[in-house]
Amino acid sequence: MRSIRLKSPAKINLYLKVLRKRKDGYHQIKTVFERIDLFDELLLKTRKDQRIKIYCRHPAVPTDNSNLVYKATQLLRQDFLNKSTGLDIRITKRIPVAAGLGGGSSNAASVLMGLNKLWNLGVNKEELRHYADKIGSDVPFFISESSFAVGTGRGEKIKNLPKPRVLWHILVVPHNKLSTKEIYSSLNLRLTKKEENVNMLVRALKSFDLSRLKNYITNDLEKVASRKLPKLFSIKKKLKKLGVGVFCLSGSGPAVFGILKSRKEAEQKARKLKSRNLQVFVVRTY
Ligand code: ATP
């Protein structure tokens, strides 16, 4: 096999609690991830020379060694192939960049799993998880290939959850980027509530009880993100006006998701939200 095509999905966070700042500078968090059916496409092709080349038309995606897919390739290559094999990586970006949807992390996870097949490396899931951990906090979730999972530590310790039926969402993404680092560093931990309702959320998810689920959906970064980007207030106001009962920021934003009862309802409401300065998607659990 000389090439492989991969679909690289996005995530949202149904729950994100920041517990404390750690000595290593990261924050200890508790989160619930949901994988959604919004995909980047990747094409990996073995090269005759030893270079790793990244092609991507999106202006905000680096094509040098700072791209997370470069790191993923290098890690596997140095341990298994003695740097002898080169790779072309073509990225078609559909997941909005720096939006709290985990696009870069997902791309890296897809490359780790894809190269394992393309280069016949025989690396098991646990080892892949170990490489994922070295790349970034959200990468292990995508390696788990689960639809729902609880993440602890920096978000990298993953406990898979059973998949209930699928949830339908409206995803609203303003064109502004928010830096995860900046959002976390502006967070005042004394102002976040300490109570943890993650178990209640997991129970509501299991029983697919949307009216209970909405009580436990939360994100500690939402206030800081809205202060930095007041447009988020107006997005939430619009969602409320449309009768979307449950909505929340994903990750460090600026993507905001709403939960709807059906695809039909999501599509109807999404049509009313469309405007020039917003990207609006209808997505579901993947
Ligand atoms: P994070 O929470 O890790 O900051 P995010 O989900 O909000 O991530 P990403 O789309 O992963 O956002 O992009 C964050 C930054 O990572 C981008 O600004 C970009 O410079 C860099 N980056 C590196 N590799 C990639 C990639 N493959 N796709 C997108 N961005 C990438």
CSV table of N, CA and C in Angstrom, one decimal, residues 161-222:
chain,number,residue,atom,x,y,z
A,161,LEU,N,-17.4,6.0,27.1
A,161,LEU,CA,-18.7,5.9,27.6
A,161,LEU,C,-19.5,5.2,26.6
A,162,PRO,N,-20.6,4.4,27.0
A,162,PRO,CA,-21.4,3.8,26.0
A,162,PRO,C,-22.1,4.8,25.1
A,163,LYS,N,-22.3,4.4,23.8
A,163,LYS,CA,-23.0,5.4,22.9
A,163,LYS,C,-24.5,5.2,23.0
A,164,PRO,N,-25.2,6.2,23.4
A,164,PRO,CA,-26.7,6.0,23.5
A,164,PRO,C,-27.1,6.2,22.0
A,165,ARG,N,-28.3,6.8,21.8
A,165,ARG,CA,-28.7,7.2,20.4
A,165,ARG,C,-27.9,8.4,20.1
A,166,VAL,N,-27.9,8.8,18.8
A,166,VAL,CA,-27.1,10.0,18.5
A,166,VAL,C,-27.8,11.3,18.9
A,167,LEU,N,-27.0,12.3,19.3
A,167,LEU,CA,-27.5,13.6,19.6
A,167,LEU,C,-27.4,14.5,18.3
A,168,TRP,N,-28.4,15.4,18.1
A,168,TRP,CA,-28.3,16.3,16.9
A,168,TRP,C,-27.9,17.7,17.4
A,169,HIS,N,-27.1,18.3,16.7
A,169,HIS,CA,-26.6,19.7,17.1
A,169,HIS,C,-26.6,20.7,16.0
A,170,ILE,N,-26.8,21.9,16.5
A,170,ILE,CA,-26.4,23.1,15.6
A,170,ILE,C,-25.1,23.5,16.1
A,171,LEU,N,-24.2,23.8,15.2
A,171,LEU,CA,-22.8,24.3,15.6
A,171,LEU,C,-22.7,25.6,15.0
A,172,VAL,N,-22.4,26.6,15.8
A,172,VAL,CA,-22.3,28.0,15.3
A,172,VAL,C,-20.9,28.5,15.6
A,173,VAL,N,-20.2,28.9,14.5
A,173,VAL,CA,-18.8,29.2,14.7
A,173,VAL,C,-18.5,30.6,14.0
A,174,PRO,N,-18.2,31.6,14.9
A,174,PRO,CA,-17.9,32.9,14.3
A,174,PRO,C,-16.5,32.8,13.7
A,175,HIS,N,-16.2,33.7,12.8
A,175,HIS,CA,-14.9,33.6,12.1
A,175,HIS,C,-13.7,34.0,12.9
A,176,ASN,N,-13.9,34.4,14.2
A,176,ASN,CA,-12.8,34.8,15.0
A,176,ASN,C,-12.1,33.6,15.6
A,177,LYS,N,-10.8,33.7,15.9
A,177,LYS,CA,-10.1,32.6,16.5
A,177,LYS,C,-9.9,33.0,18.0
A,178,LEU,N,-9.9,32.0,18.9
A,178,LEU,CA,-9.6,32.2,20.3
A,178,LEU,C,-8.4,31.3,20.6
A,179,SER,N,-7.4,31.9,21.3
A,179,SER,CA,-6.3,31.1,21.7
A,179,SER,C,-6.5,30.3,23.0
A,180,THR,N,-6.4,29.0,23.0
A,180,THR,CA,-6.7,28.2,24.1
A,180,THR,C,-5.8,28.6,25.3
A,181,LYS,N,-4.5,28.9,25.0
A,181,LYS,CA,-3.6,29.3,26.0
A,181,LYS,C,-4.1,30.6,26.7
A,182,GLU,N,-4.5,31.6,25.9
A,182,GLU,CA,-4.9,32.9,26.5
A,182,GLU,C,-6.2,32.7,27.3
A,183,ILE,N,-7.1,31.9,26.8
A,183,ILE,CA,-8.4,31.7,27.6
A,183,ILE,C,-8.1,31.1,29.0
A,184,TYR,N,-7.2,30.1,29.0
A,184,TYR,CA,-6.9,29.4,30.3
A,184,TYR,C,-6.2,30.4,31.2
A,185,SER,N,-5.3,31.2,30.6
A,185,SER,CA,-4.5,32.1,31.5
A,185,SER,C,-5.3,33.2,32.0
A,186,SER,N,-6.5,33.6,31.4
A,186,SER,CA,-7.3,34.6,31.9
A,186,SER,C,-8.4,34.1,32.9
A,187,LEU,N,-8.4,32.8,33.1
A,187,LEU,CA,-9.5,32.2,33.9
A,187,LEU,C,-9.1,32.5,35.4
A,188,ASN,N,-10.1,33.0,36.2
A,188,ASN,CA,-9.9,33.1,37.6
A,188,ASN,C,-10.6,32.0,38.3
A,189,LEU,N,-9.7,31.0,38.8
A,189,LEU,CA,-10.2,29.8,39.3
A,189,LEU,C,-11.1,30.0,40.6
A,190,ARG,N,-10.9,31.1,41.2
A,190,ARG,CA,-11.7,31.4,42.5
A,190,ARG,C,-13.1,31.6,42.1
A,191,LEU,N,-13.4,32.0,40.8
A,191,LEU,CA,-14.7,32.3,40.4
A,191,LEU,C,-15.5,31.1,39.8
A,192,THR,N,-14.8,30.0,39.7
A,192,THR,CA,-15.5,28.9,39.1
A,192,THR,C,-16.1,28.0,40.2
A,193,LYS,N,-17.3,27.4,39.9
A,193,LYS,CA,-17.9,26.6,40.9
A,193,LYS,C,-17.2,25.3,41.0
A,194,LYS,N,-17.2,24.7,42.2
A,194,LYS,CA,-16.4,23.5,42.4
A,194,LYS,C,-17.2,22.2,42.2
A,195,GLU,N,-18.6,22.4,42.2
A,195,GLU,CA,-19.4,21.1,42.2
A,195,GLU,C,-19.2,20.4,40.9
A,196,GLU,N,-19.2,19.1,41.0
A,196,GLU,CA,-19.0,18.2,39.8
A,196,GLU,C,-20.2,17.4,39.5
A,197,ASN,N,-20.8,17.7,38.4
A,197,ASN,CA,-22.0,17.0,38.0
A,197,ASN,C,-21.8,16.0,36.9
A,198,VAL,N,-20.6,15.7,36.7
A,198,VAL,CA,-20.3,14.8,35.5
A,198,VAL,C,-21.0,13.5,35.6
A,199,ASN,N,-21.1,12.9,36.8
A,199,ASN,CA,-21.8,11.6,36.9
A,199,ASN,C,-23.3,11.7,36.5
A,200,MET,N,-23.9,12.9,36.9
A,200,MET,CA,-25.3,13.1,36.5
A,200,MET,C,-25.4,13.2,35.0
A,201,LEU,N,-24.5,13.9,34.4
A,201,LEU,CA,-24.5,14.1,33.0
A,201,LEU,C,-24.4,12.8,32.3
A,202,VAL,N,-23.4,11.9,32.7
A,202,VAL,CA,-23.2,10.6,32.1
A,202,VAL,C,-24.5,9.8,32.3
A,203,ARG,N,-25.2,9.9,33.4
A,203,ARG,CA,-26.4,9.1,33.6
A,203,ARG,C,-27.5,9.6,32.6
A,204,ALA,N,-27.6,11.0,32.5
A,204,ALA,CA,-28.6,11.5,31.6
A,204,ALA,C,-28.3,11.1,30.1
A,205,LEU,N,-27.0,11.0,29.8
A,205,LEU,CA,-26.6,10.6,28.5
A,205,LEU,C,-27.1,9.2,28.2
A,206,LYS,N,-26.8,8.3,29.2
A,206,LYS,CA,-27.1,6.9,29.1
A,206,LYS,C,-28.6,6.7,28.9
A,207,SER,N,-29.4,7.5,29.6
A,207,SER,CA,-30.8,7.2,29.5
A,207,SER,C,-31.4,8.1,28.4
A,208,PHE,N,-30.5,8.9,27.7
A,208,PHE,CA,-30.9,9.8,26.6
A,208,PHE,C,-32.1,10.7,27.0
A,209,ASP,N,-31.9,11.3,28.2
A,209,ASP,CA,-32.9,12.2,28.8
A,209,ASP,C,-32.4,13.6,28.5
A,210,LEU,N,-32.9,14.2,27.4
A,210,LEU,CA,-32.4,15.5,27.0
A,210,LEU,C,-32.8,16.6,28.0
A,211,SER,N,-34.0,16.5,28.6
A,211,SER,CA,-34.4,17.5,29.6
A,211,SER,C,-33.5,17.5,30.8
A,212,ARG,N,-33.0,16.3,31.2
A,212,ARG,CA,-32.1,16.3,32.4
A,212,ARG,C,-30.7,16.7,31.9
A,213,LEU,N,-30.3,16.2,30.7
A,213,LEU,CA,-29.0,16.5,30.2
A,213,LEU,C,-28.7,18.0,30.3
A,214,LYS,N,-29.7,18.8,29.9
A,214,LYS,CA,-29.4,20.2,29.8
A,214,LYS,C,-29.0,20.9,31.2
A,215,ASN,N,-29.4,20.2,32.3
A,215,ASN,CA,-29.0,20.8,33.6
A,215,ASN,C,-27.5,20.6,33.9
A,216,TYR,N,-26.9,19.7,33.2
A,216,TYR,CA,-25.5,19.4,33.5
A,216,TYR,C,-24.5,19.8,32.5
A,217,ILE,N,-25.0,20.4,31.4
A,217,ILE,CA,-24.0,20.9,30.3
A,217,ILE,C,-23.4,22.2,30.8
A,218,THR,N,-22.1,22.2,30.8
A,218,THR,CA,-21.5,23.4,31.4
A,218,THR,C,-20.0,23.6,30.8
A,219,ASN,N,-19.5,24.8,30.9
A,219,ASN,CA,-18.1,25.0,30.4
A,219,ASN,C,-17.5,26.2,31.2
A,220,ASP,N,-16.5,25.9,32.1
A,220,ASP,CA,-15.9,26.9,32.9
A,220,ASP,C,-15.2,28.0,32.1
A,221,LEU,N,-15.0,27.7,30.8
A,221,LEU,CA,-14.2,28.7,30.0
A,221,LEU,C,-15.2,29.7,29.3
A,222,GLU,N,-16.5,29.5,29.4
A,222,GLU,CA,-17.5,30.2,28.7
A,222,GLU,C,-17.4,31.7,29.0
